[in-house]
PDB file of C-alpha atoms and ligand atoms in Angstrom:
ATOM      1  CA  UNK A  22     -15.100  75.467  19.005  1.00 52.00           C
ATOM      2  CA  UNK A  23     -18.318  73.985  17.594  1.00 56.00           C
ATOM      3  CA  UNK A  24     -18.476  73.843  13.801  1.00 64.00           C
ATOM      4  CA  UNK A  25     -20.962  72.480  11.267  1.00 76.00           C
ATOM      5  CA  UNK A  26     -18.351  71.623   8.656  1.00 94.00           C
ATOM      6  CA  UNK A  27     -18.240  68.114   7.484  1.00 96.00           C
ATOM      7  CA  UNK A  28     -16.394  66.069   4.909  1.00 97.00           C
ATOM      8  CA  UNK A  29     -15.039  62.692   3.911  1.00 97.00           C
ATOM      9  CA  UNK A  30     -12.206  61.158   5.926  1.00 98.00           C
ATOM     10  CA  UNK A  31     -10.169  58.276   4.631  1.00 97.00           C
ATOM     11  CA  UNK A  32      -8.497  57.377   7.912  1.00 96.00           C
ATOM     12  CA  UNK A  33      -7.232  58.790  11.130  1.00 98.00           C
ATOM     13  CA  UNK A  34      -3.860  57.612  12.587  1.00 97.00           C
ATOM     14  CA  UNK A  35      -3.152  58.432  16.173  1.00 97.00           C
ATOM     15  CA  UNK A  36       0.373  58.373  17.545  1.00 96.00           C
ATOM     16  CA  UNK A  37       1.970  58.956  14.203  1.00 96.00           C
ATOM     17  CA  UNK A  38       5.688  59.702  14.201  1.00 95.00           C
ATOM     18  CA  UNK A  39       6.359  60.474  10.520  1.00 91.00           C
ATOM     19  CA  UNK A  40       4.029  63.332   9.545  1.00 95.00           C
ATOM     20  CA  UNK A  41       5.659  66.332  11.176  1.00 96.00           C
ATOM     21  CA  UNK A  42       7.407  66.979  14.487  1.00 97.00           C
ATOM     22  CA  UNK A  43       6.641  65.052  17.591  1.00 97.00           C
ATOM     23  CA  UNK A  44       3.748  62.587  18.162  1.00 98.00           C
ATOM     24  CA  UNK A  45       0.800  63.502  15.936  1.00 98.00           C
ATOM     25  CA  UNK A  46      -2.605  62.564  14.918  1.00 98.00           C
ATOM     26  CA  UNK A  47      -2.785  62.325  11.105  1.00 98.00           C
ATOM     27  CA  UNK A  48      -6.200  62.920   9.529  1.00 98.00           C
ATOM     28  CA  UNK A  49      -6.352  61.705   5.960  1.00 98.00           C
ATOM     29  CA  UNK A  50      -8.888  63.596   3.967  1.00 98.00           C
ATOM     30  CA  UNK A  51     -10.446  61.722   1.091  1.00 97.00           C
ATOM     31  CA  UNK A  52     -10.041  62.677  -2.524  1.00 97.00           C
ATOM     32  CA  UNK A  53      -7.208  64.032  -4.643  1.00 97.00           C
ATOM     33  CA  UNK A  54      -7.091  65.800  -8.002  1.00 96.00           C
ATOM     34  CA  UNK A  55      -3.762  64.224  -8.905  1.00 97.00           C
ATOM     35  CA  UNK A  56      -3.091  60.729 -10.262  1.00 97.00           C
ATOM     36  CA  UNK A  57       0.517  60.095  -9.296  1.00 96.00           C
ATOM     37  CA  UNK A  58       1.529  56.867 -11.004  1.00 96.00           C
ATOM     38  CA  UNK A  59       3.309  55.610  -7.813  1.00 96.00           C
ATOM     39  CA  UNK A  60       0.647  56.784  -5.345  1.00 95.00           C
ATOM     40  CA  UNK A  61       1.095  55.077  -1.937  1.00 93.00           C
ATOM     41  CA  UNK A  62      -2.562  55.832  -0.870  1.00 93.00           C
ATOM     42  CA  UNK A  63      -4.410  55.298  -4.093  1.00 95.00           C
ATOM     43  CA  UNK A  64      -7.441  54.034  -2.229  1.00 94.00           C
ATOM     44  CA  UNK A  65      -7.798  57.567  -0.838  1.00 95.00           C
ATOM     45  CA  UNK A  66      -7.909  59.506  -4.185  1.00 94.00           C
ATOM     46  CA  UNK A  67     -11.464  59.093  -5.366  1.00 94.00           C
ATOM     47  CA  UNK A  68     -13.750  62.051  -4.382  1.00 92.00           C
ATOM     48  CA  UNK A  69     -16.345  59.586  -3.139  1.00 93.00           C
ATOM     49  CA  UNK A  70     -16.297  56.640  -0.758  1.00 95.00           C
ATOM     50  CA  UNK A  71     -14.688  53.527  -2.159  1.00 94.00           C
ATOM     51  CA  UNK A  72     -15.654  49.913  -1.500  1.00 96.00           C
ATOM     52  CA  UNK A  73     -12.573  47.737  -0.710  1.00 93.00           C
ATOM     53  CA  UNK A  74     -12.566  44.001  -0.924  1.00 93.00           C
ATOM     54  CA  UNK A  75      -9.971  42.112   1.170  1.00 92.00           C
ATOM     55  CA  UNK A  76     -10.229  38.851  -0.698  1.00 90.00           C
ATOM     56  CA  UNK A  77      -8.154  36.885   1.845  1.00 91.00           C
ATOM     57  CA  UNK A  78     -10.745  37.555   4.539  1.00 94.00           C
ATOM     58  CA  UNK A  79     -13.759  36.588   2.362  1.00 95.00           C
ATOM     59  CA  UNK A  80     -15.652  33.423   3.556  1.00 95.00           C
ATOM     60  CA  UNK A  81     -17.619  33.167   0.284  1.00 94.00           C
ATOM     61  CA  UNK A  82     -20.853  33.189   2.436  1.00 95.00           C
ATOM     62  CA  UNK A  83     -22.806  35.212  -0.170  1.00 95.00           C
ATOM     63  CA  UNK A  84     -24.310  37.664   2.320  1.00 97.00           C
ATOM     64  CA  UNK A  85     -23.057  40.565   0.230  1.00 97.00           C
ATOM     65  CA  UNK A  86     -24.721  39.033  -2.889  1.00 97.00           C
ATOM     66  CA  UNK A  87     -28.096  39.214  -1.136  1.00 97.00           C
ATOM     67  CA  UNK A  88     -27.498  42.624   0.384  1.00 97.00           C
ATOM     68  CA  UNK A  89     -26.535  44.474  -2.761  1.00 97.00           C
ATOM     69  CA  UNK A  90     -29.655  45.719  -4.614  1.00 96.00           C
ATOM     70  CA  UNK A  91     -27.509  46.496  -7.660  1.00 96.00           C
ATOM     71  CA  UNK A  92     -26.038  43.018  -8.073  1.00 96.00           C
ATOM     72  CA  UNK A  93     -22.442  43.974  -7.858  1.00 96.00           C
ATOM     73  CA  UNK A  94     -21.266  40.843  -6.017  1.00 97.00           C
ATOM     74  CA  UNK A  95     -21.150  37.281  -7.207  1.00 96.00           C
ATOM     75  CA  UNK A  96     -19.649  34.077  -5.752  1.00 95.00           C
ATOM     76  CA  UNK A  97     -18.438  31.655  -8.338  1.00 91.00           C
ATOM     77  CA  UNK A  98     -16.087  28.731  -8.612  1.00 89.00           C
ATOM     78  CA  UNK A  99     -13.315  31.342  -9.297  1.00 85.00           C
ATOM     79  CA  UNK A 100     -14.078  33.044  -5.998  1.00 89.00           C
ATOM     80  CA  UNK A 101     -15.597  36.441  -5.133  1.00 93.00           C
ATOM     81  CA  UNK A 102     -16.301  38.607  -8.116  1.00 92.00           C
ATOM     82  CA  UNK A 103     -16.967  42.314  -7.443  1.00 94.00           C
ATOM     83  CA  UNK A 104     -18.013  44.545 -10.404  1.00 94.00           C
ATOM     84  CA  UNK A 105     -17.370  48.170  -9.288  1.00 93.00           C
ATOM     85  CA  UNK A 106     -19.207  49.729 -12.170  1.00 92.00           C
ATOM     86  CA  UNK A 107     -22.578  50.792 -10.837  1.00 91.00           C
ATOM     87  CA  UNK A 108     -21.576  50.502  -7.171  1.00 95.00           C
ATOM     88  CA  UNK A 109     -23.082  53.574  -5.253  1.00 95.00           C
ATOM     89  CA  UNK A 110     -20.884  53.038  -2.152  1.00 94.00           C
ATOM     90  CA  UNK A 111     -24.149  52.717  -0.135  1.00 95.00           C
ATOM     91  CA  UNK A 112     -22.507  50.377   2.355  1.00 95.00           C
ATOM     92  CA  UNK A 113     -25.234  47.779   2.504  1.00 97.00           C
ATOM     93  CA  UNK A 114     -22.894  44.937   1.688  1.00 98.00           C
ATOM     94  CA  UNK A 115     -20.371  46.129   4.240  1.00 97.00           C
ATOM     95  CA  UNK A 116     -22.979  46.003   6.951  1.00 97.00           C
ATOM     96  CA  UNK A 117     -23.995  42.482   5.859  1.00 98.00           C
ATOM     97  CA  UNK A 118     -20.485  41.034   5.707  1.00 98.00           C
ATOM     98  CA  UNK A 119     -19.697  38.882   8.735  1.00 97.00           C
ATOM     99  CA  UNK A 120     -15.934  38.780   8.214  1.00 97.00           C
ATOM    100  CA  UNK A 121     -14.888  42.317   7.688  1.00 96.00           C
ATOM    101  CA  UNK A 122     -13.761  41.463   4.184  1.00 96.00           C
ATOM    102  CA  UNK A 123     -15.609  44.562   2.847  1.00 97.00           C
ATOM    103  CA  UNK A 124     -14.957  48.142   3.969  1.00 95.00           C
ATOM    104  CA  UNK A 125     -15.718  51.601   2.777  1.00 95.00           C
ATOM    105  CA  UNK A 126     -12.805  53.969   2.558  1.00 95.00           C
ATOM    106  CA  UNK A 127     -14.054  57.518   2.985  1.00 96.00           C
ATOM    107  CA  UNK A 128     -16.418  58.110   5.926  1.00 94.00           C
ATOM    108  CA  UNK A 129     -18.537  61.191   6.256  1.00 95.00           C
ATOM    109  CA  UNK A 130     -17.574  62.983   9.497  1.00 97.00           C
ATOM    110  CA  UNK A 131     -18.103  66.349  11.098  1.00 98.00           C
ATOM    111  CA  UNK A 132     -15.109  68.558  12.058  1.00 98.00           C
ATOM    112  CA  UNK A 133     -16.197  68.209  15.608  1.00 97.00           C
ATOM    113  CA  UNK A 134     -16.093  64.390  15.466  1.00 98.00           C
ATOM    114  CA  UNK A 135     -12.607  64.502  13.982  1.00 98.00           C
ATOM    115  CA  UNK A 136     -11.423  67.028  16.510  1.00 98.00           C
ATOM    116  CA  UNK A 137     -12.751  65.076  19.352  1.00 98.00           C
ATOM    117  CA  UNK A 138     -10.464  62.274  18.299  1.00 98.00           C
ATOM    118  CA  UNK A 139      -7.572  64.604  17.709  1.00 98.00           C
ATOM    119  CA  UNK A 140      -7.879  66.269  21.166  1.00 98.00           C
ATOM    120  CA  UNK A 141      -7.637  62.919  22.995  1.00 98.00           C
ATOM    121  CA  UNK A 142      -3.841  63.042  22.603  1.00 98.00           C
ATOM    122  CA  UNK A 143      -3.298  66.555  23.673  1.00 96.00           C
ATOM    123  CA  UNK A 144      -0.982  65.362  26.527  1.00 96.00           C
ATOM    124  CA  UNK A 145       1.198  63.581  24.015  1.00 97.00           C
ATOM    125  CA  UNK A 146       1.394  66.593  21.777  1.00 98.00           C
ATOM    126  CA  UNK A 147       2.430  68.755  24.760  1.00 96.00           C
ATOM    127  CA  UNK A 148       5.177  66.408  25.874  1.00 97.00           C
ATOM    128  CA  UNK A 149       6.545  65.682  22.364  1.00 97.00           C
ATOM    129  CA  UNK A 150       6.012  68.891  20.447  1.00 97.00           C
ATOM    130  CA  UNK A 151       3.538  67.155  18.238  1.00 98.00           C
ATOM    131  CA  UNK A 152       0.012  68.009  17.030  1.00 98.00           C
ATOM    132  CA  UNK A 153      -2.436  67.374  14.215  1.00 98.00           C
ATOM    133  CA  UNK A 154      -1.453  66.735  10.546  1.00 98.00           C
ATOM    134  CA  UNK A 155      -3.901  66.884   7.655  1.00 98.00           C
ATOM    135  CA  UNK A 156      -2.890  64.521   4.915  1.00 97.00           C
ATOM    136  CA  UNK A 157      -4.687  62.625   2.145  1.00 93.00           C
ATOM    137  CA  UNK A 158      -5.526  62.454  -0.572  1.00 93.00           C
ATOM    138  CA  UNK A 159      -5.196  66.205  -0.942  1.00 97.00           C
ATOM    139  CA  UNK A 160      -6.501  68.018   2.209  1.00 98.00           C
ATOM    140  CA  UNK A 161      -7.160  71.202   0.197  1.00 98.00           C
ATOM    141  CA  UNK A 162      -9.581  69.307  -2.101  1.00 97.00           C
ATOM    142  CA  UNK A 163     -12.005  69.812   0.811  1.00 97.00           C
ATOM    143  CA  UNK A 164     -11.103  73.363   1.647  1.00 97.00           C
ATOM    144  CA  UNK A 165     -13.909  74.273   4.007  1.00 97.00           C
ATOM    145  CA  UNK A 166     -13.511  71.073   5.968  1.00 98.00           C
ATOM    146  CA  UNK A 167      -9.747  71.454   6.104  1.00 98.00           C
ATOM    147  CA  UNK A 168      -9.984  74.952   7.329  1.00 98.00           C
ATOM    148  CA  UNK A 169     -12.480  74.020  10.013  1.00 98.00           C
ATOM    149  CA  UNK A 170     -10.170  71.356  11.242  1.00 98.00           C
ATOM    150  CA  UNK A 171      -7.162  73.642  11.248  1.00 98.00           C
ATOM    151  CA  UNK A 172      -8.985  76.470  12.979  1.00 98.00           C
ATOM    152  CA  UNK A 173     -10.451  74.085  15.573  1.00 98.00           C
ATOM    153  CA  UNK A 174      -7.099  72.571  16.378  1.00 98.00           C
ATOM    154  CA  UNK A 175      -5.451  75.995  16.462  1.00 97.00           C
ATOM    155  CA  UNK A 176      -8.123  77.301  18.850  1.00 97.00           C
ATOM    156  CA  UNK A 177      -7.446  74.302  21.086  1.00 97.00           C
ATOM    157  CA  UNK A 178      -3.793  75.110  21.243  1.00 97.00           C
ATOM    158  CA  UNK A 179      -2.736  72.186  19.030  1.00 98.00           C
ATOM    159  CA  UNK A 180       0.154  72.532  16.562  1.00 98.00           C
ATOM    160  CA  UNK A 181      -1.059  72.117  12.975  1.00 98.00           C
ATOM    161  CA  UNK A 182       0.602  70.799   9.935  1.00 98.00           C
ATOM    162  CA  UNK A 183      -0.703  70.225   6.287  1.00 98.00           C
ATOM    163  CA  UNK A 184       0.780  67.733   3.859  1.00 98.00           C
ATOM    164  CA  UNK A 185      -0.159  69.003   0.426  1.00 98.00           C
ATOM    165  CA  UNK A 186       0.508  68.445  -3.239  1.00 97.00           C
ATOM    166  CA  UNK A 187       0.126  72.166  -3.621  1.00 98.00           C
ATOM    167  CA  UNK A 188      -2.323  71.704  -6.340  1.00 98.00           C
ATOM    168  CA  UNK A 189      -5.179  73.724  -5.039  1.00 97.00           C
ATOM    169  CA  UNK A 190      -6.761  77.168  -5.676  1.00 97.00           C
ATOM    170  CA  UNK A 191      -4.493  79.755  -4.112  1.00 98.00           C
ATOM    171  CA  UNK A 192      -7.404  81.351  -2.146  1.00 97.00           C
ATOM    172  CA  UNK A 193      -7.945  77.961  -0.419  1.00 97.00           C
ATOM    173  CA  UNK A 194      -4.272  77.557   0.243  1.00 98.00           C
ATOM    174  CA  UNK A 195      -3.831  80.910   1.773  1.00 98.00           C
ATOM    175  CA  UNK A 196      -7.026  80.590   3.892  1.00 97.00           C
ATOM    176  CA  UNK A 197      -5.601  77.397   5.248  1.00 98.00           C
ATOM    177  CA  UNK A 198      -2.223  79.024   5.831  1.00 98.00           C
ATOM    178  CA  UNK A 199      -3.759  81.330   8.419  1.00 97.00           C
ATOM    179  CA  UNK A 200      -4.258  78.347  10.741  1.00 98.00           C
ATOM    180  CA  UNK A 201      -1.219  76.212   9.699  1.00 98.00           C
ATOM    181  CA  UNK A 202       1.992  76.170  11.638  1.00 98.00           C
ATOM    182  CA  UNK A 203       3.987  73.930   9.223  1.00 98.00           C
ATOM    183  CA  UNK A 204       3.544  72.899   5.597  1.00 98.00           C
ATOM    184  CA  UNK A 205       4.971  69.653   4.276  1.00 98.00           C
ATOM    185  CA  UNK A 206       4.758  70.565   0.546  1.00 98.00           C
ATOM    186  CA  UNK A 207       5.334  68.175  -2.280  1.00 97.00           C
ATOM    187  CA  UNK A 208       7.564  68.725  -5.221  1.00 97.00           C
ATOM    188  CA  UNK A 209       7.225  65.610  -7.376  1.00 97.00           C
ATOM    189  CA  UNK A 210       9.036  66.940 -10.403  1.00 97.00           C
ATOM    190  CA  UNK A 211      10.192  70.465 -11.199  1.00 98.00           C
ATOM    191  CA  UNK A 212       9.619  70.224 -14.945  1.00 97.00           C
ATOM    192  CA  UNK A 213       6.060  71.033 -15.885  1.00 97.00           C
ATOM    193  CA  UNK A 214       5.805  68.468 -18.662  1.00 97.00           C
ATOM    194  CA  UNK A 215       7.355  65.685 -16.556  1.00 97.00           C
ATOM    195  CA  UNK A 216       5.045  66.617 -13.575  1.00 98.00           C
ATOM    196  CA  UNK A 217       2.067  66.351 -15.917  1.00 98.00           C
ATOM    197  CA  UNK A 218       3.162  63.031 -17.260  1.00 97.00           C
ATOM    198  CA  UNK A 219       3.723  61.606 -13.803  1.00 97.00           C
ATOM    199  CA  UNK A 220       0.728  63.049 -12.015  1.00 97.00           C
ATOM    200  CA  UNK A 221      -1.828  64.263 -14.531  1.00 97.00           C
ATOM    201  CA  UNK A 222      -1.301  67.957 -13.702  1.00 98.00           C
ATOM    202  CA  UNK A 223       1.378  70.502 -14.394  1.00 98.00           C
ATOM    203  CA  UNK A 224       3.716  72.126 -11.830  1.00 97.00           C
ATOM    204  CA  UNK A 225       3.224  75.815 -12.452  1.00 97.00           C
ATOM    205  CA  UNK A 226       0.251  76.282 -10.093  1.00 98.00           C
ATOM    206  CA  UNK A 227       2.086  74.324  -7.508  1.00 98.00           C
ATOM    207  CA  UNK A 228       5.180  76.412  -7.747  1.00 98.00           C
ATOM    208  CA  UNK A 229       3.133  79.627  -7.604  1.00 98.00           C
ATOM    209  CA  UNK A 230       1.362  78.316  -4.468  1.00 98.00           C
ATOM    210  CA  UNK A 231       4.699  77.445  -2.851  1.00 98.00           C
ATOM    211  CA  UNK A 232       6.082  80.903  -3.612  1.00 98.00           C
ATOM    212  CA  UNK A 233       2.952  82.490  -2.223  1.00 98.00           C
ATOM    213  CA  UNK A 234       3.376  80.570   1.064  1.00 98.00           C
ATOM    214  CA  UNK A 235       7.034  81.524   1.311  1.00 98.00           C
ATOM    215  CA  UNK A 236       6.247  85.192   0.532  1.00 98.00           C
ATOM    216  CA  UNK A 237       3.951  85.375   3.496  1.00 97.00           C
ATOM    217  CA  UNK A 238       6.515  83.766   5.799  1.00 98.00           C
ATOM    218  CA  UNK A 239       4.993  80.353   6.143  1.00 98.00           C
ATOM    219  CA  UNK A 240       7.143  77.596   7.566  1.00 98.00           C
ATOM    220  CA  UNK A 241       7.602  75.118   4.674  1.00 98.00           C
ATOM    221  CA  UNK A 242       9.404  71.798   4.447  1.00 98.00           C
ATOM    222  CA  UNK A 243       9.683  70.252   0.960  1.00 98.00           C
ATOM    223  CA  UNK A 244       8.786  66.644   0.419  1.00 97.00           C
ATOM    224  CA  UNK A 245      10.053  65.029  -2.812  1.00 98.00           C
ATOM    225  CA  UNK A 246       8.760  61.556  -3.774  1.00 97.00           C
ATOM    226  CA  UNK A 247      11.512  59.913  -5.766  1.00 98.00           C
ATOM    227  CA  UNK A 248      10.839  56.860  -7.928  1.00 97.00           C
ATOM    228  CA  UNK A 249      13.724  55.091  -9.573  1.00 97.00           C
ATOM    229  CA  UNK A 250      13.627  55.563 -13.280  1.00 97.00           C
ATOM    230  CA  UNK A 251      10.808  58.060 -13.212  1.00 97.00           C
ATOM    231  CA  UNK A 252      11.959  61.225 -11.634  1.00 97.00           C
ATOM    232  CA  UNK A 253      15.346  60.542 -10.005  1.00 97.00           C
ATOM    233  CA  UNK A 254      17.793  60.947 -12.896  1.00 97.00           C
ATOM    234  CA  UNK A 255      20.719  63.345 -12.694  1.00 97.00           C
ATOM    235  CA  UNK A 256      18.902  65.993 -14.668  1.00 97.00           C
ATOM    236  CA  UNK A 257      15.841  65.814 -12.368  1.00 98.00           C
ATOM    237  CA  UNK A 258      17.905  65.920  -9.231  1.00 98.00           C
ATOM    238  CA  UNK A 259      19.953  68.983 -10.569  1.00 98.00           C
ATOM    239  CA  UNK A 260      16.686  70.749 -11.442  1.00 98.00           C
ATOM    240  CA  UNK A 261      15.452  70.034  -7.882  1.00 98.00           C
ATOM    241  CA  UNK A 262      18.653  71.346  -6.403  1.00 98.00           C
ATOM    242  CA  UNK A 263      18.310  74.621  -8.485  1.00 98.00           C
ATOM    243  CA  UNK A 264      14.642  74.879  -7.431  1.00 98.00           C
ATOM    244  CA  UNK A 265      15.580  74.647  -3.699  1.00 98.00           C
ATOM    245  CA  UNK A 266      18.565  76.950  -4.028  1.00 98.00           C
ATOM    246  CA  UNK A 267      16.307  79.609  -5.459  1.00 98.00           C
ATOM    247  CA  UNK A 268      14.088  79.365  -2.341  1.00 98.00           C
ATOM    248  CA  UNK A 269      16.370  79.845   0.623  1.00 97.00           C
ATOM    249  CA  UNK A 270      13.406  80.301   2.994  1.00 98.00           C
ATOM    250  CA  UNK A 271      12.641  76.562   2.694  1.00 98.00           C
ATOM    251  CA  UNK A 272      13.235  74.988   6.082  1.00 97.00           C
ATOM    252  CA  UNK A 273      14.196  71.464   4.967  1.00 97.00           C
ATOM    253  CA  UNK A 274      14.151  68.990   2.128  1.00 98.00           C
ATOM    254  CA  UNK A 275      12.872  65.462   2.672  1.00 98.00           C
ATOM    255  CA  UNK A 276      13.296  62.738   0.053  1.00 98.00           C
ATOM    256  CA  UNK A 277      10.417  60.150   0.090  1.00 97.00           C
ATOM    257  CA  UNK A 278      11.646  56.929  -1.475  1.00 97.00           C
ATOM    258  CA  UNK A 279       9.226  54.844  -3.546  1.00 96.00           C
ATOM    259  CA  UNK A 280       8.070  51.623  -1.955  1.00 95.00           C
ATOM    260  CA  UNK A 281       5.657  48.871  -2.924  1.00 94.00           C
ATOM    261  CA  UNK A 282       3.463  48.939   0.163  1.00 92.00           C
ATOM    262  CA  UNK A 283       0.711  50.753  -1.674  1.00 92.00           C
ATOM    263  CA  UNK A 284       0.359  48.302  -4.544  1.00 95.00           C
ATOM    264  CA  UNK A 285      -1.919  45.748  -2.783  1.00 91.00           C
ATOM    265  CA  UNK A 286      -4.095  48.469  -1.257  1.00 91.00           C
ATOM    266  CA  UNK A 287      -4.560  50.036  -4.646  1.00 93.00           C
ATOM    267  CA  UNK A 288      -5.588  46.781  -6.280  1.00 90.00           C
ATOM    268  CA  UNK A 289      -8.295  46.244  -3.549  1.00 88.00           C
ATOM    269  CA  UNK A 290      -9.789  49.583  -4.601  1.00 89.00           C
ATOM    270  CA  UNK A 291      -9.296  48.858  -8.363  1.00 89.00           C
ATOM    271  CA  UNK A 292      -6.927  51.815  -8.599  1.00 92.00           C
ATOM    272  CA  UNK A 293      -3.982  51.569 -11.007  1.00 92.00           C
ATOM    273  CA  UNK A 294      -0.460  52.253  -9.783  1.00 96.00           C
ATOM    274  CA  UNK A 295       2.965  51.200 -11.004  1.00 95.00           C
ATOM    275  CA  UNK A 296       4.572  48.114  -9.439  1.00 96.00           C
ATOM    276  CA  UNK A 297       8.323  48.058  -9.421  1.00 96.00           C
ATOM    277  CA  UNK A 298      11.101  47.340  -6.939  1.00 96.00           C
ATOM    278  CA  UNK A 299      11.262  49.731  -4.026  1.00 95.00           C
ATOM    279  CA  UNK A 300      14.057  52.286  -4.027  1.00 97.00           C
ATOM    280  CA  UNK A 301      17.255  50.913  -2.658  1.00 97.00           C
ATOM    281  CA  UNK A 302      19.764  52.190  -0.179  1.00 97.00           C
ATOM    282  CA  UNK A 303      22.103  52.820  -3.144  1.00 97.00           C
ATOM    283  CA  UNK A 304      19.381  54.988  -4.620  1.00 98.00           C
ATOM    284  CA  UNK A 305      19.065  56.947  -1.446  1.00 98.00           C
ATOM    285  CA  UNK A 306      22.834  57.526  -1.327  1.00 98.00           C
ATOM    286  CA  UNK A 307      22.930  58.592  -5.028  1.00 98.00           C
ATOM    287  CA  UNK A 308      20.082  61.081  -4.452  1.00 98.00           C
ATOM    288  CA  UNK A 309      21.637  62.554  -1.317  1.00 98.00           C
ATOM    289  CA  UNK A 310      25.167  62.764  -2.831  1.00 98.00           C
ATOM    290  CA  UNK A 311      23.901  64.453  -6.061  1.00 98.00           C
ATOM    291  CA  UNK A 312      21.936  67.074  -4.113  1.00 98.00           C
ATOM    292  CA  UNK A 313      24.713  67.687  -1.590  1.00 98.00           C
ATOM    293  CA  UNK A 314      27.148  68.206  -4.503  1.00 97.00           C
ATOM    294  CA  UNK A 315      24.744  71.027  -5.613  1.00 96.00           C
ATOM    295  CA  UNK A 316      24.717  72.569  -2.187  1.00 96.00           C
ATOM    296  CA  UNK A 317      21.332  71.121  -1.013  1.00 98.00           C
ATOM    297  CA  UNK A 318      21.384  69.038   2.110  1.00 97.00           C
ATOM    298  CA  UNK A 319      18.473  66.694   2.282  1.00 98.00           C
ATOM    299  CA  UNK A 320      17.110  63.827   4.448  1.00 97.00           C
ATOM    300  CA  UNK A 321      15.487  60.583   3.691  1.00 97.00           C
ATOM    301  CA  UNK A 322      12.002  60.411   5.144  1.00 95.00           C
ATOM    302  CA  UNK A 323      11.126  57.335   7.170  1.00 83.00           C
TER     303      UNK A 323
HETATM  304  S1  LIG B  30     -21.637  49.500  -1.526  1.00 86.32           S
HETATM  305 FE1  LIG B  30     -23.819  49.270  -2.015  1.00 86.32          FE
HETATM  306  S2  LIG B  30     -23.913  49.306  -4.314  1.00 86.32           S
HETATM  307 FE2  LIG B  30     -21.808  48.965  -3.734  1.00 86.32          FE
HETATM  308  S3  LIG B  30     -21.551  46.681  -3.868  1.00 86.32           S
HETATM  309 FE3  LIG B  30     -22.082  47.242  -1.693  1.00 86.32          FE
HETATM  310  S4  LIG B  30     -24.311  47.133  -1.501  1.00 86.32           S
HETATM  311 FE4  LIG B  30     -23.766  47.200  -3.675  1.00 86.32          FE
HETATM  312  S1  LIG B  31     -20.431  38.977   2.858  1.00 86.32           S
HETATM  313 FE1  LIG B  31     -18.172  39.243   3.258  1.00 86.32          FE
HETATM  314  S2  LIG B  31     -17.475  37.179   3.708  1.00 86.32           S
HETATM  315 FE2  LIG B  31     -19.516  36.877   2.717  1.00 86.32          FE
HETATM  316  S3  LIG B  31     -19.045  36.642   0.504  1.00 86.32           S
HETATM  317 FE3  LIG B  31     -19.409  38.851   0.867  1.00 86.32          FE
HETATM  318  S4  LIG B  31     -17.331  39.650   1.247  1.00 86.32           S
HETATM  319 FE4  LIG B  31     -17.199  37.428   1.427  1.00 86.32          FE
END
């Protein structure tokens, strides 16, 4: 199905095993309206392309200094200095860099270009029960692009899955739902004030969107990022259990433990995230036991 829709893509991961059933191609759409303090993909959350500097790969050759007409790069005795203010993400320095130390996260692509990559692994999807997953960022922050990708995959007989924060206009969510086989829907905190403190937005729209999906019979699995000391106390877990019990149509509950793997990536994009020890096996057990005691079986996501 040819389409003229286009958008910004942060990355495409083929042969993914953790973003829905079977073997999948995960398409990370660029941009997110939330600012979760623990974000694992903070380099994806700007709504425009982001220049990333991998300092360990820099040869200090100065090619980027010459290439940038805005004077954003400098090489000094202290090393490579990049001043992001005023960078237009034009990519001239990336093209000039001989070592790959510079990259732009967020590439403009058409839906047809993305789908051409997705459809390469049709055989794997068929044999494993897999398909395409839209992730991000927040996929529904680019609603027309997301819908074109979902509709294109659906038309090609590919199973479709959306990982979403749920923070999107309900019209966009329900339009996407018409071409989505499975939702992996985030609940980061039940309480509105806590959700706002942790992510920058409240939870009421997210809850209304979840209930709208369930009301129309959508297949939804919950994904709950848990960060020790932030949203994993007994009161928060009990609130989560009550929230789940009130929605028996939910298919499954996944707990997503905080880890530090996003910290270095965030720093390369000048994005601020917390840096604390990763959740431990004891944390996992405590979460699972507390939820189970409230009648909510859950699983730890890989
Ligand atoms: S992306 Fe463009 S504006 Fe930004 S530092 Fe590179 S050359 Fe300069
Ligand atoms: S062009 Fe690349 S390798 Fe050379 S100084 Fe700039 S970032 Fe470093």
